[in-house]
Amino acid sequence: MTPLKLWLTADAPTSRWQAQAAQAYAIWRSFARNPLAVLGALIVGTLIVVAIFAPVLAPYTPVGQNLSMRLMPPSAEHWLGTDELGRDILSRILYGARITLLIVVMVAVISAPIGLIIGAVAGYFGGWTDRVLMAITDVFLSLPKLIMALAFVAALGAGLQNAIIAIAITAWPAYARIARAETLTFRNSEFIAAVQLQGASHLRVIGVHVLPLCMSSTIIRVTLDMAGIILTAAGLGFLGLGAQPPLPEWGAMISRGRSFILDQWWVATMPGFAIIIVSLGFCFLGDGLRDVLDPRQRDGR
Amino acid sequence: MSALSPFPDSERAPRLVSGLGTVGRFVLVTAMTFLGLLTITFFIGRIVPIDPVVAVVGDRASQEVYDATFRQMGLDKPLITQFALYVRDVLTGNFGMSLSTGRPVVEDLVRFFPATFEMATFGIVIGVVLGVPMGVIAAAKAGSWIDQLIRVLGLLGYAVPAFWMGLVGLAVFYAGLGWVAGPGRLDIFYDGLVPTVTGILTLDALLAGDMQIFLNALSHLILPSSILGFFSLAYIARMTRSFMLDQLDQEFVTTARVKGVSERAVIWKHAFYPIRVQLVTVIGLSYAVLLEGSVMIEIVFSWPGIGNYLTTALLTADMNAVLGATILIGTVFIVINRTSDVLYRILDPRSR
């Protein structure tokens, strides 16, 4: 054993810093033991790298048309073939990673804080605040998500930005439920009472002491929800309600390839594989994070 | 499918009402949720378009027409009165006219719903018939290759876009192998040959005693239903496996084994019997989600159901039709959800 490893696995850490490092090391160790979780992390990491370096990685431009090369099957020149305007499908999928990443990040950034705050406030104050907030949450939770997203997009108008807003509106209730459940478990514990006795305001107790403790289960849930968010976004794109052409959104690309599915199968099929791989990646990563960060919530073993 | 999460809901929401019986609470909560749905559709229909009158009469209407429509729509009244009128309209089945079909929306909904119902019901049957045994086998052989295979199938249910699967399915099984019929509910030359009784084509064909049309309808139905069934199968198998594992851990199962009960009887009688109540809830939930998922499948298969109606309306900005279809799907979704919840309470003595 190297000294570093001994230091990280010490039974009695001598400083807070060492204890934190040891905990991070233990989490990393159990994460790395789960091959699917590592695969998921690799896929999500690849998505981020591809999104950032798309211009470097893509062999062609995603929008440049070349009508003499339309609907070419996969070949050495065009690995995944070309679409009906002669655009390289591989390049469009690589650029499309940017749109997918933008959607999932924006939906998470909008819906997770809303859910967290509503759930934490409901759990912290209890009583009528709790009942009313949870009744609203329940109403949203018992409505069909895809249909509601469709109705919101219909009202707001088609487009990438409105699709993100519509998905975020349907995504927050699950996080509110989780934040409330977490808050209830330590609502009456002594450290909360101690902070209150020191004169901390409600705002401070919730913001500084309650919310951070709700974070890990929310992060797990958000990661697991990513696959669903990607599928909903792709569905909106497929219907022509999401990102508009010529943006290389994966769902919209499948929709364009629909007319050629029988003869030029690659146009619609390839973007579908991209969606499946990325969604699976988020599922694997979420499952792995749940096992590591929150063994209590494991289901189905 | 997004509404299905691998998480069980860790905490039940607090009860807004108490002191009512199970049925009373069911009615009240369902009514409240329905009111919530109407609040959202009201908001979408009345407040989101900048000027709802222009949305109806167009921007070249004269001032008199504009004013008349403004009053006729009740827009001069306070918002709460408008909402009350809206709820009354919906409850009496008045969803307005559809701009694209020129018929009252409620007539359209009645006409299109049976097709969706037929496909979704067929789908859930496939999902249950295959999913439950798969979950039981996976639990009985936990850790084996067959368990892993079922796990991967389950994860694919969360990762594959339904519309993509529909397209690939059409390319492979219709165009490639020729095993099933193509898009639509019937081959064109059979169209309109059986009288519409229930609107469920397979049933109507049987009622008319026409086996040829029945088989044709079935070969159109099988692919979209199987794809829908796959998504509910993924969820049902996963939940069944998890319930079964809990049961197989219990001491009475060990006792039964010690007594020498055969493994098959242990699994199906001792372990499976107690979980059937939990399965009711799971099946109800996946049926609701499956109805929603049929929207995307209907488009791919040109299936003349609510999903196709809704998306056609979306693309032509026919808001009455969009909101009518949303309310219909939302209501069915709520009722199935709440019914499976209340059934669980009634059937399971522990939850009383």
XYZ file of C-alpha atoms in Angstrom:
653
model
C 0.000 0.000 0.000
C 1.265 3.409 -0.883
C 1.355 6.068 1.852
C -1.388 7.976 0.053
C -3.695 4.993 0.117
C -2.943 4.377 3.791
C -3.698 8.015 4.523
C -6.972 7.791 2.588
C -8.164 4.616 4.295
C -7.049 5.500 7.838
C -9.461 4.379 10.548
C -8.980 7.545 12.566
C -8.547 10.588 10.344
C -6.611 13.372 12.068
C -8.159 16.305 10.273
C -11.504 17.220 8.762
C -9.803 17.513 5.408
C -8.486 13.962 5.656
C -11.930 12.669 6.608
C -13.503 14.359 3.590
C -10.797 13.063 1.271
C -11.271 9.579 2.710
C -15.013 9.748 2.147
C -14.571 10.911 -1.430
C -12.091 8.073 -1.945
C -14.531 5.505 -0.529
C -17.323 6.789 -2.780
C -15.018 6.679 -5.784
C -13.927 3.122 -4.919
C -17.475 1.784 -4.725
C -18.445 3.700 -7.886
C -15.502 2.255 -9.817
C -16.487 -1.277 -8.769
C -19.761 -0.926 -10.728
C -18.924 -1.416 -14.429
C -22.277 -0.089 -15.688
C -21.884 3.102 -13.653
C -18.424 3.671 -15.095
C -19.780 3.032 -18.588
C -22.553 5.557 -17.929
C -20.039 8.151 -16.727
C -17.948 7.517 -19.846
C -20.959 8.000 -22.144
C -22.026 11.227 -20.436
C -18.404 12.430 -20.432
C -18.172 11.678 -24.150
C -21.393 13.620 -24.768
C -19.889 16.667 -23.051
C -16.564 16.391 -24.894
C -18.343 15.941 -28.242
C -20.607 18.920 -27.541
C -17.622 21.154 -26.761
C -15.344 19.998 -29.573
C -17.973 19.327 -32.268
C -16.335 21.702 -34.794
C -12.995 19.890 -34.385
C -14.424 16.366 -34.414
C -16.995 16.699 -37.204
C -15.562 15.859 -40.640
C -18.071 18.125 -42.462
C -20.229 21.127 -41.584
C -23.648 20.197 -40.154
C -25.600 22.517 -42.469
C -23.571 22.501 -45.706
C -25.684 21.000 -48.483
C -24.250 18.909 -51.296
C -27.062 17.787 -53.567
C -24.809 15.579 -55.704
C -24.143 13.487 -52.599
C -27.709 13.129 -51.348
C -28.912 9.944 -49.602
C -25.549 8.154 -49.863
C -25.294 4.961 -47.786
C -22.648 4.694 -45.063
C -19.170 4.595 -46.620
C -15.548 5.401 -45.820
C -16.200 9.012 -46.799
C -19.479 9.411 -44.889
C -19.394 6.920 -42.022
C -23.095 7.188 -41.275
C -24.227 8.195 -44.776
C -25.823 11.445 -45.922
C -29.353 12.830 -45.705
C -31.740 14.121 -48.381
C -29.778 17.377 -48.746
C -26.406 15.635 -48.937
C -25.420 16.623 -45.409
C -23.099 14.298 -43.506
C -25.175 12.511 -40.844
C -22.220 11.863 -38.519
C -21.373 15.565 -38.430
C -24.997 16.461 -37.745
C -25.192 13.947 -34.886
C -21.971 15.331 -33.372
C -23.310 18.890 -33.517
C -26.676 17.633 -32.269
C -24.941 16.625 -29.016
C -24.768 20.362 -28.265
C -28.553 20.729 -28.493
C -29.190 17.613 -26.392
C -26.757 18.780 -23.723
C -28.260 22.269 -23.758
C -31.763 20.850 -23.257
C -30.907 18.533 -20.359
C -28.765 21.140 -18.583
C -31.366 23.900 -18.974
C -34.245 21.682 -17.842
C -32.226 20.605 -14.783
C -31.188 24.178 -13.991
C -34.784 25.438 -14.197
C -36.773 22.585 -12.656
C -34.486 21.235 -9.905
C -34.267 24.523 -7.912
C -38.048 25.088 -8.211
C -38.763 21.568 -6.947
C -36.120 21.773 -4.220
C -37.414 25.058 -2.826
C -41.102 24.068 -2.927
C -40.354 20.704 -1.302
C -38.037 22.117 1.369
C -40.444 24.923 2.279
C -43.365 22.463 2.489
C -41.425 20.028 4.655
C -39.872 22.698 6.851
C -42.995 24.690 7.704
C -45.459 21.793 7.682
C -49.153 22.479 8.397
C -51.214 24.313 5.819
C -48.183 25.464 3.817
C -47.295 21.809 3.383
C -50.820 20.725 2.497
C -51.383 23.411 -0.116
C -47.959 23.093 -1.744
C -48.186 19.309 -1.862
C -51.743 19.411 -3.244
C -50.436 21.549 -6.136
C -47.479 19.215 -6.582
C -49.793 16.214 -6.614
C -52.010 17.754 -9.279
C -48.992 18.268 -11.527
C -47.694 14.805 -10.716
C -50.919 13.094 -11.713
C -51.098 14.745 -15.140
C -49.590 13.091 -18.211
C -46.208 14.759 -18.759
C -45.831 14.423 -22.510
C -49.357 15.669 -23.197
C -48.883 18.647 -20.880
C -45.571 19.492 -22.547
C -47.329 19.312 -25.939
C -50.113 21.623 -24.740
C -47.639 24.146 -23.319
C -45.602 24.170 -26.518
C -48.820 24.625 -28.480
C -49.568 27.720 -26.427
C -46.030 29.142 -26.306
C -45.145 28.357 -29.918
C -42.684 25.860 -31.394
C -38.976 26.261 -30.769
C -36.054 25.034 -28.711
C -36.484 27.586 -25.921
C -40.204 26.920 -25.467
C -39.631 23.167 -25.566
C -37.163 23.554 -22.681
C -39.659 25.649 -20.695
C -42.488 23.167 -21.347
C -40.404 20.177 -20.238
C -39.190 22.040 -17.131
C -42.789 22.854 -16.137
C -43.614 19.135 -16.133
C -40.382 17.970 -14.454
C -40.284 19.819 -11.104
C -42.982 17.986 -9.034
C -40.870 14.846 -8.586
C -38.053 16.927 -7.076
C -40.486 18.681 -4.730
C -41.663 15.303 -3.420
C -38.083 14.161 -2.818
C -36.970 17.397 -1.161
C -39.994 17.288 1.136
C -39.375 13.664 2.103
C -35.710 14.432 2.851
C -36.589 17.556 4.836
C -39.074 15.633 6.969
C -36.396 13.128 8.027
C -34.288 15.798 9.748
C -36.899 18.525 10.287
C -37.038 17.866 14.045
C -33.424 16.936 14.605
C -31.275 18.776 17.116
C -28.949 20.560 14.735
C -31.916 22.385 13.182
C -33.183 23.336 16.650
C -29.677 24.508 17.576
C -29.442 26.780 14.541
C -32.905 28.158 15.256
C -31.941 28.863 18.882
C -28.955 30.826 17.677
C -31.450 33.119 15.991
C -31.105 32.011 12.385
C -33.965 33.162 10.145
C -36.155 30.624 8.325
C -34.550 31.711 5.087
C -31.109 30.942 6.469
C -32.108 27.589 7.971
C -33.646 26.446 4.689
C -30.970 27.884 2.428
C -27.883 26.965 4.429
C -28.903 23.862 6.387
C -31.899 22.164 4.752
C -31.277 22.492 1.009
C -27.699 21.151 0.996
C -28.906 17.954 2.682
C -31.545 17.448 -0.027
C -28.969 17.792 -2.778
C -27.675 14.248 -3.151
C -31.044 12.562 -3.594
C -32.129 15.310 -5.983
C -28.979 14.912 -8.065
C -29.607 11.175 -8.333
C -33.203 11.732 -9.365
C -32.279 14.401 -11.910
C -29.705 12.076 -13.470
C -32.248 9.261 -13.683
C -34.810 11.643 -15.198
C -32.393 12.774 -17.916
C -33.279 9.810 -20.147
C -36.961 10.751 -19.966
C -36.156 14.412 -20.657
C -34.072 13.466 -23.703
C -36.907 11.268 -25.012
C -39.527 14.003 -24.494
C -37.297 16.576 -26.198
C -36.668 14.212 -29.092
C -40.432 13.590 -29.307
C -41.111 17.331 -29.519
C -38.392 17.603 -32.171
C -39.929 14.688 -34.086
C -43.292 16.487 -34.116
C -41.615 19.654 -35.391
C -42.343 21.486 -32.127
C -38.800 21.566 -30.756
C -35.576 22.828 -32.340
C -36.298 24.168 -35.820
C -34.399 23.319 -39.036
C -31.627 23.488 -40.011
C -30.593 22.794 -36.388
C -29.353 19.177 -36.210
C -31.653 18.078 -33.368
C -31.765 14.260 -33.180
C -35.570 13.915 -32.977
C -36.057 16.295 -35.891
C -33.466 14.338 -37.905
C -35.468 11.132 -37.353
C -38.569 12.961 -38.520
C -36.828 14.037 -41.760
C -35.677 10.471 -42.359
C -39.178 9.094 -41.914
C -40.021 9.429 -45.614
C -36.934 7.403 -46.592
C -37.143 4.721 -43.908
C -37.854 1.899 -46.369
C -35.037 2.549 -48.839
C -32.516 4.799 -47.088
C -32.870 3.406 -43.583
C -29.756 5.091 -42.221
C -31.188 8.614 -42.335
C -33.751 7.945 -39.583
C -31.975 5.101 -37.798
C -28.607 6.682 -36.954
C -29.859 9.610 -34.822
C -32.009 7.085 -32.939
C -28.902 5.172 -31.886
C -27.398 8.412 -30.595
C -30.511 9.028 -28.469
C -30.514 5.456 -27.124
C -26.812 5.495 -26.210
C -27.006 8.834 -24.404
C -30.241 7.922 -22.573
C -28.784 4.585 -21.480
C -25.658 6.420 -20.326
C -27.717 8.649 -18.020
C -29.666 5.599 -16.729
C -26.445 3.728 -15.903
C -24.877 6.785 -14.298
C -27.997 7.496 -12.235
C -28.245 3.877 -11.066
C -24.569 3.940 -10.093
C -24.844 7.262 -8.257
C -27.870 5.972 -6.350
C -26.024 2.863 -5.176
C -23.061 4.953 -4.055
C -24.626 8.081 -2.589
C -27.877 6.781 -1.232
C -28.019 3.063 -0.454
C -31.355 3.573 1.340
C -33.234 4.289 -1.880
C -32.045 1.223 -3.731
C -34.944 -0.703 -5.157
C -34.985 -4.017 -6.910
C -31.362 -4.659 -5.815
C -41.443 6.842 -20.909
C -40.909 9.703 -18.629
C -43.572 9.287 -15.981
C -42.291 5.882 -14.991
C -39.432 6.269 -12.616
C -37.293 3.580 -11.080
C -37.938 5.254 -7.718
C -40.850 4.289 -5.552
C -42.435 7.408 -4.120
C -40.607 7.521 -0.860
C -43.165 9.558 0.991
C -46.895 9.875 0.535
C -48.144 13.421 0.341
C -50.023 14.701 3.381
C -53.752 14.358 3.298
C -55.552 17.570 2.575
C -58.738 15.962 3.743
C -59.243 13.438 6.460
C -62.254 11.892 8.131
C -63.841 10.823 4.859
C -64.073 7.192 3.866
C -61.856 5.710 1.172
C -64.471 6.353 -1.497
C -65.206 9.888 -0.306
C -61.542 10.785 -0.387
C -61.188 9.190 -3.823
C -64.008 11.339 -5.206
C -62.710 14.520 -3.596
C -59.074 14.055 -4.612
C -60.066 13.081 -8.149
C -62.289 16.150 -8.410
C -59.495 18.380 -7.109
C -56.982 16.975 -9.559
C -59.479 17.383 -12.386
C -59.995 21.006 -11.364
C -56.220 21.431 -11.406
C -56.125 20.045 -14.947
C -58.864 22.486 -16.010
C -56.993 25.393 -14.373
C -53.968 24.574 -16.504
C -55.920 24.200 -19.752
C -57.862 27.385 -18.943
C -54.585 29.191 -18.377
C -53.162 27.849 -21.636
C -56.297 28.693 -23.635
C -57.198 32.124 -22.245
C -54.114 33.781 -20.922
C -51.184 32.551 -22.939
C -52.300 33.808 -26.369
C -51.735 37.573 -26.167
C -55.265 38.332 -27.396
C -57.713 35.403 -27.390
C -60.239 37.376 -29.441
C -57.783 37.864 -32.289
C -57.053 34.148 -32.069
C -60.729 33.528 -32.869
C -61.743 36.289 -35.320
C -58.358 37.019 -36.927
C -56.568 40.374 -36.970
C -58.543 41.862 -39.855
C -61.936 41.752 -38.145
C -63.822 45.020 -37.702
C -64.096 46.679 -34.289
C -67.792 45.675 -33.961
C -67.077 41.997 -34.598
C -64.149 42.190 -32.199
C -66.260 43.761 -29.434
C -69.117 41.310 -29.933
C -66.780 38.332 -29.749
C -65.053 39.859 -26.739
C -68.368 39.970 -24.857
C -69.527 36.635 -26.236
C -66.402 34.956 -24.881
C -67.117 36.529 -21.498
C -63.797 38.352 -21.458
C -65.412 41.458 -19.905
C -66.189 39.443 -16.781
C -63.748 38.889 -13.897
C -61.283 36.029 -14.342
C -62.912 33.860 -11.681
C -66.304 34.104 -13.420
C -64.660 33.237 -16.706
C -63.139 30.171 -15.094
C -66.482 29.099 -13.607
C -68.080 29.411 -17.065
C -65.222 27.414 -18.523
C -65.677 24.597 -16.005
C -69.413 24.562 -16.762
C -68.690 24.330 -20.484
C -66.279 21.442 -20.053
C -68.606 19.550 -17.726
C -71.449 19.848 -20.224
C -69.171 18.612 -22.996
C -68.830 21.952 -24.743
C -65.227 22.158 -25.948
C -65.996 24.517 -28.825
C -65.565 23.891 -32.543
C -62.492 22.406 -34.146
C -61.086 24.777 -36.755
C -59.619 21.989 -38.877
C -62.464 19.465 -38.975
C -65.322 21.994 -38.656
C -67.132 19.745 -36.170
C -67.615 20.192 -32.413
C -64.476 18.961 -30.654
C -66.466 16.596 -28.453
C -67.808 14.765 -31.526
C -64.286 14.361 -32.844
C -63.090 12.997 -29.525
C -65.853 10.395 -29.438
C -64.990 9.402 -32.991
C -61.226 9.102 -32.451
C -61.039 7.658 -28.956
C -61.955 4.007 -29.678
C -58.933 3.561 -31.965
C -56.600 4.741 -29.214
C -58.400 2.622 -26.643
C -58.102 -0.472 -28.823
C -54.376 -0.052 -29.390
C -53.571 0.789 -25.766
C -55.652 -2.044 -24.327
C -54.080 -4.564 -26.664
C -50.703 -3.154 -25.645
C -51.270 -3.495 -21.905
C -52.468 -7.078 -22.363
C -49.191 -7.888 -24.116
C -47.255 -6.042 -21.422
C -48.942 -7.922 -18.563
C -48.945 -11.365 -20.175
C -45.216 -11.157 -20.886
C -44.019 -8.759 -18.195
C -45.346 -10.463 -15.061
C -43.880 -13.940 -15.788
C -40.608 -12.307 -16.858
C -40.388 -10.440 -13.554
C -41.163 -13.603 -11.582
C -38.541 -15.615 -13.464
C -35.968 -12.852 -13.048
C -36.562 -12.831 -9.285
C -36.548 -16.632 -9.011
C -33.242 -16.777 -10.878
C -31.768 -13.528 -9.542
C -28.257 -12.929 -10.818
C -28.464 -15.435 -13.670
C -28.030 -14.536 -17.338
C -31.795 -14.496 -17.812
C -32.106 -11.971 -14.989
C -29.453 -9.789 -16.656
C -31.252 -10.049 -20.009
C -34.537 -8.929 -18.457
C -32.722 -6.088 -16.702
C -31.253 -4.858 -19.995
C -34.689 -5.072 -21.659
C -36.083 -3.030 -18.784
C -33.441 -0.331 -19.164
C -34.053 -0.163 -22.923
C -37.646 0.664 -22.058
C -36.348 3.893 -20.535
C -33.916 4.729 -23.310
C -35.511 3.966 -26.692
C -37.724 6.637 -28.293
C -41.133 5.062 -29.025
C -41.500 6.792 -32.410
C -38.081 5.552 -33.520
C -38.964 2.008 -32.529
C -42.169 2.346 -34.537
C -40.254 3.434 -37.653
C -37.671 0.673 -37.327
C -40.460 -1.832 -36.631
C -42.262 -0.785 -39.813
C -39.059 -1.038 -41.850
C -38.215 -4.497 -40.518
C -41.526 -6.309 -39.977
C -43.668 -4.647 -42.646
C -41.329 -3.673 -45.468
C -38.551 -6.189 -44.832
C -40.162 -9.395 -43.618
C -43.782 -8.732 -44.587
C -45.031 -10.312 -41.350
C -47.507 -7.550 -40.489
C -49.648 -5.007 -42.302
C -48.538 -1.393 -42.749
C -49.789 1.891 -41.293
C -53.482 2.522 -40.711
C -56.153 0.322 -39.140
C -57.257 -1.653 -42.239
C -56.212 -2.335 -45.798
C -57.873 0.233 -48.018
C -60.251 -2.201 -49.797
C -61.701 -3.376 -46.481
C -62.436 0.181 -45.398
C -66.011 0.855 -44.322
C -67.222 -2.720 -44.904
C -68.191 -3.405 -41.298
C -70.718 -1.195 -39.507
C -69.314 0.869 -36.651
C -70.808 -0.342 -33.391
C -68.176 0.143 -30.745
C -65.528 1.851 -32.858
C -63.143 -0.916 -31.784
C -62.457 -2.387 -35.187
C -61.477 -5.923 -34.180
C -64.600 -6.171 -32.043
C -66.834 -4.686 -34.752
C -65.496 -7.195 -37.282
C -66.230 -10.070 -34.897
C -69.728 -8.716 -34.267
C -70.311 -8.606 -38.011
C -68.929 -12.150 -38.199
C -66.315 -11.217 -40.805
C -63.129 -13.156 -40.001
C -61.211 -11.780 -42.961
C -61.599 -8.206 -41.792
C -60.909 -9.248 -38.218
C -57.591 -10.831 -39.209
C -56.687 -7.841 -41.348
C -57.415 -5.434 -38.490
C -55.391 -7.659 -36.177
C -52.362 -7.663 -38.472
C -52.517 -3.841 -38.536
C -52.898 -3.705 -34.767
C -50.223 -6.156 -33.688
C -47.084 -4.102 -34.387
C -48.051 -0.760 -32.789
C -49.575 -2.598 -29.816
C -46.484 -4.753 -29.335
C -44.282 -1.677 -29.319
C -46.500 -0.014 -26.720
C -46.581 -3.314 -24.841
C -42.792 -3.424 -24.794
C -42.634 -0.179 -22.829
C -45.126 -1.319 -20.199
C -43.463 -4.760 -20.121
C -40.173 -3.116 -19.217
C -41.739 -1.383 -16.212
C -44.019 -4.250 -15.125
C -41.205 -6.830 -15.239
C -38.918 -4.574 -13.224
C -41.499 -3.907 -10.518
C -42.641 -7.568 -10.374
C -39.050 -8.652 -9.882
C -38.544 -6.205 -7.045
C -41.807 -7.224 -5.268
C -40.953 -10.910 -5.688
C -37.477 -10.472 -4.244
C -39.018 -8.869 -1.153
C -41.378 -11.822 -0.744
C -38.716 -14.490 -1.335
C -36.746 -12.940 1.551
C -39.613 -13.483 3.993
C -39.506 -16.174 6.644
C -42.716 -17.908 5.576
C -41.068 -18.634 2.228
C -38.117 -20.213 3.998
C -40.545 -22.181 6.174
C -42.366 -23.464 3.105
C -39.076 -24.548 1.558
C -38.003 -26.272 4.751
C -41.299 -28.130 4.808
C -40.408 -29.466 1.387
C -42.888 -27.525 -0.748
C -41.812 -27.683 -4.389
C -39.958 -24.648 -5.727
C -42.706 -23.968 -8.251
C -45.366 -23.878 -5.525
C -43.142 -21.688 -3.343
C -42.781 -19.150 -6.115
C -46.300 -19.083 -7.517
C -48.380 -19.801 -4.422
C -46.435 -18.455 -1.481
C -44.454 -15.587 -2.987
C -46.561 -14.480 -5.945
C -49.960 -14.590 -4.269
C -49.348 -11.709 -1.839
C -47.964 -9.309 -4.480
C -50.980 -9.362 -6.788
C -52.427 -6.306 -5.034
C -49.270 -4.269 -5.578
C -49.295 -5.413 -9.199
C -52.764 -3.917 -9.705
C -51.338 -0.479 -8.948
C -48.349 -1.005 -11.211
C -50.481 -2.254 -14.098
C -52.916 0.641 -13.673
C -50.071 3.139 -13.727
C -48.469 1.637 -16.798
C -51.812 1.554 -18.606
C -52.168 5.291 -17.984
C -48.644 5.963 -19.216
C -49.237 3.717 -22.203
C -52.296 5.735 -23.249
C -50.051 8.784 -23.219
C -47.280 6.990 -25.100
C -49.718 6.005 -27.827
C -49.655 9.626 -29.042
C -46.213 9.218 -30.613
C -46.955 5.705 -31.904
C -50.181 6.818 -33.578
C -48.317 9.394 -35.641
C -45.803 6.864 -36.918
C -48.530 4.342 -37.788
C -51.059 6.905 -39.149
C -53.431 5.470 -36.562
C -56.639 7.558 -36.520
C -56.783 8.016 -32.729
C -56.632 10.846 -30.216
C -52.852 11.178 -30.536
C -53.065 11.791 -34.261
C -55.959 14.203 -33.744
C -54.009 16.082 -31.072
C -50.837 16.489 -33.098
C -52.678 17.489 -36.261
C -54.435 20.144 -34.187
C -51.104 21.248 -32.691
C -49.568 21.849 -36.085
C -52.577 23.838 -37.315
C -52.843 25.857 -34.055
C -56.372 24.515 -33.517
C -56.412 25.310 -29.787
C -59.944 24.048 -29.027
C -59.037 20.633 -30.380
C -55.642 20.644 -28.595
C -57.185 21.492 -25.227
C -60.108 19.098 -25.720
C -57.769 16.206 -26.447
C -55.523 17.249 -23.544
C -58.482 17.255 -21.158
C -59.648 13.858 -22.408
C -56.246 12.160 -22.081
C -55.586 13.939 -18.783
C -58.940 12.840 -17.361
C -58.481 9.210 -18.346
C -54.973 9.352 -16.905
C -56.206 10.809 -13.589
C -59.083 8.356 -13.270
C -56.878 5.306 -13.919
C -54.254 6.620 -11.510
C -56.706 7.279 -8.721
C -58.670 4.090 -9.290
C -55.603 1.885 -9.025
C -54.637 3.805 -5.886
C -58.027 3.270 -4.267
C -58.175 -0.371 -5.406
C -54.879 -0.896 -3.638
C -56.322 0.531 -0.433
C -59.434 -1.616 -0.669
C -57.697 -4.859 -1.630
C -54.751 -4.660 0.727
C -55.887 -5.014 4.345
C -52.569 -3.646 5.615
C -53.110 -0.217 4.082
C -56.445 0.375 5.803
